[in-house]
Amino acid sequence: KCELRCNLLPAKNGEEPTIQFLLEMVDILTNYVKKTFDRSTKVLDFHHPHQLLEGMEGFNLELSDQPESLEQILVDCRDTLKYGVRTGHPRFFNQLSSGLDIIGLAGEWLTSTANTNMFTYEIAPVFVLMEQLTLKKMREMIGWPDGEGDGLFSPGGAISNMYSVMIARYKYFPEVKTKGMSAAPRLVLFTSEHSHYSIKKAGAALGFGSENVILLSTDERGRVIPADLEAKIIDAKQKGYVPLFVNATAGSTVYGAFDPINEIADICEKYNLWLHVDYIKTYIKLCRANSVTWNPHKMMGVPLQCSAILVREKGIMAGCNSMCAGYLFQPDKQYDVTYDTGDKAIQCGRHVDIFKFWLMWKAKGTIGFEQHIDKCLDLSQYLYNKIKNREGYEMVFDGVPQHTNVCFWYIPPSLRGMPDGDERREKLHRVAPKIKAMMMESGTTMVGYQPQGNKVNFFRMVVSNPAATQSDIDFLIDEIERMGNDL
Amino acid sequence: KCELRCNLLPAKNGEEPTIQFLLEMVDILTNYVKKTFDRSTKVLDFHHPHQLLEGMEGFNLELSDQPESLEQILVDCRDTLKYGVRTGHPRFFNQLSSGLDIIGLAGEWLTSTANTNMFTYEIAPVFVLMEQLTLKKMREMIGWPDGEGDGLFSPGGAISNMYSVMIARYKYFPEVKTKGMSAAPRLVLFTSEHSHYSIKKAGAALGFGSENVILLSTDERGRVIPADLEAKIIDAKQKGYVPLFVNATAGSTVYGAFDPINEIADICEKYNLWLHVDYIKTYIKLCRANSVTWNPHKMMGVPLQCSAILVREKGIMAGCNSMCAGYLFQPDKQYDVTYDTGDKAIQCGRHVDIFKFWLMWKAKGTIGFEQHIDKCLDLSQYLYNKIKNREGYEMVFDGVPQHTNVCFWYIPPSLRGMPDGDERREKLHRVAPKIKAMMMESGTTMVGYQPQGNKVNFFRMVVSNPAATQSDIDFLIDEIERMGNDL
């Protein structure tokens, strides 16, 4: 059984079988890519966990002591794709990360072929420089003078947000690094009740405690109310706690809301707090932020994972995180070791997330990203206009969306005449999950839903997929009505 | 300029140009793969940061507002590889992560084509199940009954180690999650002075403080001295601190040392401490560990990133990390939502790190990994036997290596007669960096060096590259002697 596999490189004369194997794999992958963009294929072929675990038509997930043949490996790869979800399909709207950018894909193939690690210039010279230049460009775009500052790509927005909290703590209470949280007073973080849960997770992980992450009230559009922030800061101070950090969201997860950053910045200045902005790429300037999380793997359509933490103050990341491990970051190398990035990260090995993004930027230019985002905003506007007065729809909040999020209830005919009250609420709460389940079973489209506060389950449509068109929006609405009509 | 790029999918009739572009990219990549295994090519073509930043023969790293042509994109890709480091080259020994596994590479290409996220079964059904089955298999292999327990793949060993500290804290002081570190007494962590610096980083990040990470003394082979652990536990208790966690290393970074895990486990049991093991894949059982970090991207040759945190107690990861974000982890989905993994992670989006590993396991079988590790151990034994009595070499510690690490000084002829003392030490300290710089300038091979404690810079050879043979070890030694002879 080993025969074929053992012919691959580094085996002697392994070139030909290796290239042949890789090309067979590429054939599988390019077929998948073609089908992904083909509206006549399904978004997914849904199976329950127990069905896949039992083994579908010879697709056996179990690992064994003995090797499989290369033919079987290729079959396994086909099956893996077959039973997965086509996140690049024009009708996949389930998450903000959607779409399959061909340049980004090619970039990721190169990245895995180069298979290196961002921790030193020594083994990733080109990627380290690309990261540095790209971070500078991003800092320029958010309006920091000359793009000065610090930053890193990290494995996702939650970790980027965690960095921001760590760095804020280090800025105000540097002794916590060596002495722990007992060296600081009781510190309090503030974030919107609509913000991403990662701020709360960071508070729990880093030793603040989730109760010391104070949730801020929002207006009907999901934007933080600045007066509430100020009142809660004053309240915390009166209790003897020390307000440290405010997270403002520019494009919230569910509503796509933009917190009023300038007013929040005024308050942060007044009370000397760190201002972090969790940022969806748009066109706003964030000059007053101390740190920013920017996830190119969301609105910009870069393949997963691609998230950056940007920090206004240069050098503070190394101050916060360095442990000066001599076996990795030797000071006596022949090149300028300030290019080594490892000691300012909480990771040791760090995946190369920059290249696909850099390559997409080269291929599209800044204007290409802007066009893409404009197109997504137009599409969500189209959806909004289509359903805002349509029979059977209720918008979760009034007015045009601030971003690509459109939040709405579909009201089946059976509920349309029903007066508001517990019964209607309970029934309506079950509508979106039922429609979603039918969508997944039929595999025609996918869209997210969730409750929020006292609002029962509603659909949250987000557009970031460059393959989506108005006809796909129309299709989604048709599907919702077809599936929901008899509920 | 946009013309060609704009023909790619999702453009109308974009199939053909897309496939053509991807195949041109694959041609670049397969050529790179061939050259990587070809000993007549260099490991790297070294340039200083300022040289690459100034632009090498048209290779311009700067990003601009306008798009580049697809032809230029392909040229950029060639240049990116040209000025990078071939970490799969048979003579690349710089890090434990080395080698380019063809199956793993193909797996990573598929992963990026599928471009999904591990947080829910909903959008990654196959990958989520593969992760679950693989984690179970790993837990079985380290000897946990029926492979029961918990775990996740995380973005690298440092984050896996950070998880272990968080989970230990949650086990003993669950109220820290909500109330912060002030709800616990002063907690102390223990790890070897030879252990990976990530334990200290975790201590700093999570609010323990790096001073509360107590370093344990080691014997001449770099193994923790159990009596020292016990003495330091007693000392901490006498000061009123609370010992919480011990990290034992099975295969340390520099020496490849194995801490005496059973004796450490006895002490952990006696004092009721959490035992974490930072583990290089070998054949030892870790039945008594509460948690284990296992990095398949090291000894097992899986492409970066691939690291797992394994936890003995089922359900504790969710207890530690869950925040129950309604918009992602809806309880009213149509499938069994216990398969959703997101709420037990500190990440939100999580890259699919499992597939390449799963595919390699399928292709090699468990025995294939074992053969690979045996081969690496044989090669380091070969190196050790070759240099232990050779003129001009001194071993950093006596006796055969416990793992694939071989640590040694090369003594140039000019230093061979010199008596031990500051002058010789200072001169010897500069030898390895000089030889390393010459290696990089000439691009023929790469090996790591570092000081350790009071030992001046020495070479640390690690073998994990499946392409390496005895002739490459011979080559390395020849190069060291050729370059070091006149120092």
PDB file of N, CA and C in Angstrom, chain B residues 138-207:
ATOM      1  N   MET B 138      -5.573  11.088  19.366  1.00  0.00           N
ATOM      2  CA  MET B 138      -4.379  11.600  20.049  1.00  0.00           C
ATOM      3  C   MET B 138      -4.464  11.321  21.551  1.00  0.00           C
ATOM      4  N   ARG B 139      -5.661  11.498  22.100  1.00  0.00           N
ATOM      5  CA  ARG B 139      -5.817  11.234  23.541  1.00  0.00           C
ATOM      6  C   ARG B 139      -5.635   9.753  23.834  1.00  0.00           C
ATOM      7  N   GLU B 140      -6.096   8.913  22.927  1.00  0.00           N
ATOM      8  CA  GLU B 140      -5.841   7.471  23.098  1.00  0.00           C
ATOM      9  C   GLU B 140      -4.349   7.187  23.086  1.00  0.00           C
ATOM     10  N   MET B 141      -3.642   7.826  22.172  1.00  0.00           N
ATOM     11  CA  MET B 141      -2.217   7.533  22.026  1.00  0.00           C
ATOM     12  C   MET B 141      -1.403   7.957  23.235  1.00  0.00           C
ATOM     13  N   ILE B 142      -1.819   9.012  23.924  1.00  0.00           N
ATOM     14  CA  ILE B 142      -1.074   9.394  25.125  1.00  0.00           C
ATOM     15  C   ILE B 142      -1.570   8.619  26.339  1.00  0.00           C
ATOM     16  N   GLY B 143      -2.545   7.758  26.130  1.00  0.00           N
ATOM     17  CA  GLY B 143      -2.890   6.804  27.194  1.00  0.00           C
ATOM     18  C   GLY B 143      -4.086   7.173  28.048  1.00  0.00           C
ATOM     19  N   TRP B 144      -4.891   8.129  27.604  1.00  0.00           N
ATOM     20  CA  TRP B 144      -6.082   8.448  28.386  1.00  0.00           C
ATOM     21  C   TRP B 144      -7.170   7.435  28.041  1.00  0.00           C
ATOM     22  N   PRO B 145      -7.816   6.872  29.076  1.00  0.00           N
ATOM     23  CA  PRO B 145      -8.752   5.763  28.852  1.00  0.00           C
ATOM     24  C   PRO B 145      -9.820   6.107  27.809  1.00  0.00           C
ATOM     25  N   ASP B 146      -9.948   5.250  26.821  1.00  0.00           N
ATOM     26  CA  ASP B 146     -10.924   5.407  25.728  1.00  0.00           C
ATOM     27  C   ASP B 146     -10.777   6.726  24.983  1.00  0.00           C
ATOM     28  N   GLY B 147      -9.642   7.375  25.161  1.00  0.00           N
ATOM     29  CA  GLY B 147      -9.460   8.659  24.472  1.00  0.00           C
ATOM     30  C   GLY B 147     -10.416   9.727  24.940  1.00  0.00           C
ATOM     31  N   GLU B 148     -10.973   9.537  26.113  1.00  0.00           N
ATOM     32  CA  GLU B 148     -11.930  10.519  26.644  1.00  0.00           C
ATOM     33  C   GLU B 148     -11.216  11.830  26.979  1.00  0.00           C
ATOM     34  N   GLY B 149     -11.972  12.896  26.949  1.00  0.00           N
ATOM     35  CA  GLY B 149     -11.417  14.184  27.333  1.00  0.00           C
ATOM     36  C   GLY B 149     -11.898  15.281  26.404  1.00  0.00           C
ATOM     37  N   ASP B 150     -11.127  16.345  26.368  1.00  0.00           N
ATOM     38  CA  ASP B 150     -11.527  17.533  25.629  1.00  0.00           C
ATOM     39  C   ASP B 150     -10.327  17.994  24.808  1.00  0.00           C
ATOM     40  N   GLY B 151     -10.522  18.990  23.989  1.00  0.00           N
ATOM     41  CA  GLY B 151      -9.399  19.513  23.221  1.00  0.00           C
ATOM     42  C   GLY B 151      -9.830  20.360  22.050  1.00  0.00           C
ATOM     43  N   LEU B 152      -8.833  20.968  21.444  1.00  0.00           N
ATOM     44  CA  LEU B 152      -9.037  21.853  20.291  1.00  0.00           C
ATOM     45  C   LEU B 152      -7.708  21.976  19.555  1.00  0.00           C
ATOM     46  N   PHE B 153      -7.794  22.272  18.276  1.00  0.00           N
ATOM     47  CA  PHE B 153      -6.593  22.738  17.597  1.00  0.00           C
ATOM     48  C   PHE B 153      -6.520  24.257  17.750  1.00  0.00           C
ATOM     49  N   SER B 154      -5.331  24.734  17.987  1.00  0.00           N
ATOM     50  CA  SER B 154      -5.153  26.162  18.265  1.00  0.00           C
ATOM     51  C   SER B 154      -4.030  26.707  17.391  1.00  0.00           C
ATOM     52  N   PRO B 155      -3.941  28.037  17.263  1.00  0.00           N
ATOM     53  CA  PRO B 155      -2.914  28.587  16.374  1.00  0.00           C
ATOM     54  C   PRO B 155      -1.513  28.573  16.978  1.00  0.00           C
ATOM     55  N   GLY B 156      -1.029  27.378  17.293  1.00  0.00           N
ATOM     56  CA  GLY B 156       0.361  27.252  17.724  1.00  0.00           C
ATOM     57  C   GLY B 156       0.512  26.824  19.166  1.00  0.00           C
ATOM     58  N   GLY B 157       1.687  26.297  19.463  1.00  0.00           N
ATOM     59  CA  GLY B 157       1.973  25.750  20.781  1.00  0.00           C
ATOM     60  C   GLY B 157       1.887  26.772  21.900  1.00  0.00           C
ATOM     61  N   ALA B 158       2.242  28.009  21.610  1.00  0.00           N
ATOM     62  CA  ALA B 158       2.185  29.025  22.668  1.00  0.00           C
ATOM     63  C   ALA B 158       0.739  29.244  23.110  1.00  0.00           C
ATOM     64  N   ILE B 159      -0.176  29.260  22.155  1.00  0.00           N
ATOM     65  CA  ILE B 159      -1.591  29.432  22.505  1.00  0.00           C
ATOM     66  C   ILE B 159      -2.108  28.163  23.190  1.00  0.00           C
ATOM     67  N   SER B 160      -1.659  26.998  22.738  1.00  0.00           N
ATOM     68  CA  SER B 160      -2.074  25.766  23.421  1.00  0.00           C
ATOM     69  C   SER B 160      -1.617  25.785  24.876  1.00  0.00           C
ATOM     70  N   ASN B 161      -0.391  26.205  25.093  1.00  0.00           N
ATOM     71  CA  ASN B 161       0.096  26.295  26.472  1.00  0.00           C
ATOM     72  C   ASN B 161      -0.706  27.325  27.273  1.00  0.00           C
ATOM     73  N   MET B 162      -1.057  28.418  26.626  1.00  0.00           N
ATOM     74  CA  MET B 162      -1.877  29.432  27.297  1.00  0.00           C
ATOM     75  C   MET B 162      -3.233  28.843  27.711  1.00  0.00           C
ATOM     76  N   TYR B 163      -3.816  28.052  26.817  1.00  0.00           N
ATOM     77  CA  TYR B 163      -5.065  27.368  27.178  1.00  0.00           C
ATOM     78  C   TYR B 163      -4.887  26.531  28.435  1.00  0.00           C
ATOM     79  N   SER B 164      -3.783  25.812  28.515  1.00  0.00           N
ATOM     80  CA  SER B 164      -3.610  24.910  29.664  1.00  0.00           C
ATOM     81  C   SER B 164      -3.609  25.690  30.973  1.00  0.00           C
ATOM     82  N   VAL B 165      -2.982  26.854  30.972  1.00  0.00           N
ATOM     83  CA  VAL B 165      -2.927  27.665  32.186  1.00  0.00           C
ATOM     84  C   VAL B 165      -4.325  28.199  32.532  1.00  0.00           C
ATOM     85  N   MET B 166      -5.035  28.646  31.497  1.00  0.00           N
ATOM     86  CA  MET B 166      -6.399  29.155  31.719  1.00  0.00           C
ATOM     87  C   MET B 166      -7.308  28.081  32.297  1.00  0.00           C
ATOM     88  N   ILE B 167      -7.173  26.885  31.754  1.00  0.00           N
ATOM     89  CA  ILE B 167      -8.070  25.806  32.172  1.00  0.00           C
ATOM     90  C   ILE B 167      -7.731  25.350  33.591  1.00  0.00           C
ATOM     91  N   ALA B 168      -6.450  25.300  33.894  1.00  0.00           N
ATOM     92  CA  ALA B 168      -6.045  24.948  35.263  1.00  0.00           C
ATOM     93  C   ALA B 168      -6.614  25.950  36.261  1.00  0.00           C
ATOM     94  N   ARG B 169      -6.517  27.217  35.898  1.00  0.00           N
ATOM     95  CA  ARG B 169      -7.042  28.266  36.792  1.00  0.00           C
ATOM     96  C   ARG B 169      -8.549  28.118  36.962  1.00  0.00           C
ATOM     97  N   TYR B 170      -9.225  27.785  35.859  1.00  0.00           N
ATOM     98  CA  TYR B 170     -10.678  27.627  35.933  1.00  0.00           C
ATOM     99  C   TYR B 170     -11.039  26.424  36.797  1.00  0.00           C
ATOM    100  N   LYS B 171     -10.238  25.375  36.708  1.00  0.00           N
ATOM    101  CA  LYS B 171     -10.514  24.170  37.499  1.00  0.00           C
ATOM    102  C   LYS B 171     -10.464  24.473  38.999  1.00  0.00           C
ATOM    103  N   TYR B 172      -9.435  25.185  39.425  1.00  0.00           N
ATOM    104  CA  TYR B 172      -9.242  25.407  40.862  1.00  0.00           C
ATOM    105  C   TYR B 172      -9.937  26.676  41.361  1.00  0.00           C
ATOM    106  N   PHE B 173     -10.012  27.684  40.492  1.00  0.00           N
ATOM    107  CA  PHE B 173     -10.615  28.962  40.905  1.00  0.00           C
ATOM    108  C   PHE B 173     -11.579  29.446  39.823  1.00  0.00           C
ATOM    109  N   PRO B 174     -12.723  28.741  39.673  1.00  0.00           N
ATOM    110  CA  PRO B 174     -13.635  29.083  38.569  1.00  0.00           C
ATOM    111  C   PRO B 174     -14.152  30.511  38.649  1.00  0.00           C
ATOM    112  N   GLU B 175     -14.177  31.075  39.838  1.00  0.00           N
ATOM    113  CA  GLU B 175     -14.734  32.418  39.986  1.00  0.00           C
ATOM    114  C   GLU B 175     -13.848  33.485  39.332  1.00  0.00           C
ATOM    115  N   VAL B 176     -12.593  33.126  38.999  1.00  0.00           N
ATOM    116  CA  VAL B 176     -11.730  34.097  38.315  1.00  0.00           C
ATOM    117  C   VAL B 176     -12.328  34.485  36.961  1.00  0.00           C
ATOM    118  N   LYS B 177     -13.025  33.556  36.353  1.00  0.00           N
ATOM    119  CA  LYS B 177     -13.638  33.858  35.050  1.00  0.00           C
ATOM    120  C   LYS B 177     -14.541  35.092  35.129  1.00  0.00           C
ATOM    121  N   THR B 178     -15.323  35.176  36.154  1.00  0.00           N
ATOM    122  CA  THR B 178     -16.241  36.306  36.257  1.00  0.00           C
ATOM    123  C   THR B 178     -15.667  37.457  37.080  1.00  0.00           C
ATOM    124  N   LYS B 179     -14.906  37.119  38.130  1.00  0.00           N
ATOM    125  CA  LYS B 179     -14.490  38.171  39.066  1.00  0.00           C
ATOM    126  C   LYS B 179     -13.055  38.646  38.868  1.00  0.00           C
ATOM    127  N   GLY B 180     -12.300  37.920  38.065  1.00  0.00           N
ATOM    128  CA  GLY B 180     -10.922  38.342  37.840  1.00  0.00           C
ATOM    129  C   GLY B 180      -9.968  37.756  38.862  1.00  0.00           C
ATOM    130  N   MET B 181      -8.698  38.034  38.670  1.00  0.00           N
ATOM    131  CA  MET B 181      -7.659  37.442  39.502  1.00  0.00           C
ATOM    132  C   MET B 181      -7.762  37.856  40.956  1.00  0.00           C
ATOM    133  N   SER B 182      -8.468  38.959  41.222  1.00  0.00           N
ATOM    134  CA  SER B 182      -8.583  39.379  42.623  1.00  0.00           C
ATOM    135  C   SER B 182      -9.423  38.392  43.423  1.00  0.00           C
ATOM    136  N   ALA B 183     -10.148  37.514  42.740  1.00  0.00           N
ATOM    137  CA  ALA B 183     -10.944  36.507  43.441  1.00  0.00           C
ATOM    138  C   ALA B 183     -10.110  35.311  43.877  1.00  0.00           C
ATOM    139  N   ALA B 184      -8.848  35.284  43.489  1.00  0.00           N
ATOM    140  CA  ALA B 184      -7.980  34.153  43.846  1.00  0.00           C
ATOM    141  C   ALA B 184      -6.819  34.659  44.681  1.00  0.00           C
ATOM    142  N   PRO B 185      -6.216  33.775  45.445  1.00  0.00           N
ATOM    143  CA  PRO B 185      -4.980  34.171  46.134  1.00  0.00           C
ATOM    144  C   PRO B 185      -3.852  34.333  45.112  1.00  0.00           C
ATOM    145  N   ARG B 186      -2.677  34.650  45.581  1.00  0.00           N
ATOM    146  CA  ARG B 186      -1.551  34.786  44.652  1.00  0.00           C
ATOM    147  C   ARG B 186      -1.172  33.407  44.144  1.00  0.00           C
ATOM    148  N   LEU B 187      -1.372  33.193  42.860  1.00  0.00           N
ATOM    149  CA  LEU B 187      -1.174  31.869  42.259  1.00  0.00           C
ATOM    150  C   LEU B 187       0.203  31.776  41.618  1.00  0.00           C
ATOM    151  N   VAL B 188       0.779  30.582  41.722  1.00  0.00           N
ATOM    152  CA  VAL B 188       2.142  30.392  41.230  1.00  0.00           C
ATOM    153  C   VAL B 188       2.172  29.232  40.235  1.00  0.00           C
ATOM    154  N   LEU B 189       2.898  29.447  39.128  1.00  0.00           N
ATOM    155  CA  LEU B 189       3.096  28.431  38.093  1.00  0.00           C
ATOM    156  C   LEU B 189       4.562  28.002  38.101  1.00  0.00           C
ATOM    157  N   PHE B 190       4.803  26.746  37.743  1.00  0.00           N
ATOM    158  CA  PHE B 190       6.180  26.246  37.725  1.00  0.00           C
ATOM    159  C   PHE B 190       6.517  25.666  36.351  1.00  0.00           C
ATOM    160  N   THR B 191       7.700  26.012  35.892  1.00  0.00           N
ATOM    161  CA  THR B 191       8.166  25.436  34.630  1.00  0.00           C
ATOM    162  C   THR B 191       9.681  25.451  34.614  1.00  0.00           C
ATOM    163  N   SER B 192      10.244  24.602  33.793  1.00  0.00           N
ATOM    164  CA  SER B 192      11.699  24.468  33.740  1.00  0.00           C
ATOM    165  C   SER B 192      12.370  25.727  33.224  1.00  0.00           C
ATOM    166  N   GLU B 193      13.563  25.999  33.724  1.00  0.00           N
ATOM    167  CA  GLU B 193      14.346  27.098  33.154  1.00  0.00           C
ATOM    168  C   GLU B 193      14.672  26.820  31.682  1.00  0.00           C
ATOM    169  N   HIS B 194      14.554  25.559  31.280  1.00  0.00           N
ATOM    170  CA  HIS B 194      14.785  25.190  29.880  1.00  0.00           C
ATOM    171  C   HIS B 194      13.495  25.128  29.070  1.00  0.00           C
ATOM    172  N   SER B 195      12.368  25.424  29.681  1.00  0.00           N
ATOM    173  CA  SER B 195      11.119  25.229  28.950  1.00  0.00           C
ATOM    174  C   SER B 195      10.894  26.358  27.973  1.00  0.00           C
ATOM    175  N   HIS B 196       9.897  26.178  27.157  1.00  0.00           N
ATOM    176  CA  HIS B 196       9.546  27.175  26.155  1.00  0.00           C
ATOM    177  C   HIS B 196       9.066  28.458  26.849  1.00  0.00           C
ATOM    178  N   TYR B 197       9.442  29.599  26.279  1.00  0.00           N
ATOM    179  CA  TYR B 197       9.118  30.873  26.939  1.00  0.00           C
ATOM    180  C   TYR B 197       7.629  31.174  26.944  1.00  0.00           C
ATOM    181  N   SER B 198       6.844  30.363  26.235  1.00  0.00           N
ATOM    182  CA  SER B 198       5.414  30.668  26.157  1.00  0.00           C
ATOM    183  C   SER B 198       4.698  30.505  27.490  1.00  0.00           C
ATOM    184  N   ILE B 199       5.226  29.686  28.385  1.00  0.00           N
ATOM    185  CA  ILE B 199       4.579  29.559  29.700  1.00  0.00           C
ATOM    186  C   ILE B 199       4.688  30.897  30.449  1.00  0.00           C
ATOM    187  N   LYS B 200       5.863  31.487  30.354  1.00  0.00           N
ATOM    188  CA  LYS B 200       6.058  32.784  30.992  1.00  0.00           C
ATOM    189  C   LYS B 200       5.176  33.847  30.340  1.00  0.00           C
ATOM    190  N   LYS B 201       5.099  33.793  29.019  1.00  0.00           N
ATOM    191  CA  LYS B 201       4.244  34.745  28.309  1.00  0.00           C
ATOM    192  C   LYS B 201       2.789  34.577  28.737  1.00  0.00           C
ATOM    193  N   ALA B 202       2.369  33.326  28.869  1.00  0.00           N
ATOM    194  CA  ALA B 202       0.990  33.074  29.298  1.00  0.00           C
ATOM    195  C   ALA B 202       0.776  33.633  30.694  1.00  0.00           C
ATOM    196  N   GLY B 203       1.745  33.430  31.570  1.00  0.00           N
ATOM    197  CA  GLY B 203       1.638  33.959  32.931  1.00  0.00           C
ATOM    198  C   GLY B 203       1.478  35.467  32.933  1.00  0.00           C
ATOM    199  N   ALA B 204       2.240  36.130  32.080  1.00  0.00           N
ATOM    200  CA  ALA B 204       2.130  37.588  31.990  1.00  0.00           C
ATOM    201  C   ALA B 204       0.782  37.990  31.399  1.00  0.00           C
ATOM    202  N   ALA B 205       0.383  37.344  30.318  1.00  0.00           N
ATOM    203  CA  ALA B 205      -0.836  37.739  29.620  1.00  0.00           C
ATOM    204  C   ALA B 205      -2.079  37.499  30.472  1.00  0.00           C
ATOM    205  N   LEU B 206      -2.114  36.373  31.155  1.00  0.00           N
ATOM    206  CA  LEU B 206      -3.340  35.978  31.839  1.00  0.00           C
ATOM    207  C   LEU B 206      -3.497  36.639  33.206  1.00  0.00           C
ATOM    208  N   GLY B 207      -2.532  37.467  33.576  1.00  0.00           N
ATOM    209  CA  GLY B 207      -2.681  38.233  34.799  1.00  0.00           C
ATOM    210  C   GLY B 207      -2.050  37.600  36.036  1.00  0.00           C
TER     211      GLY B 207
END
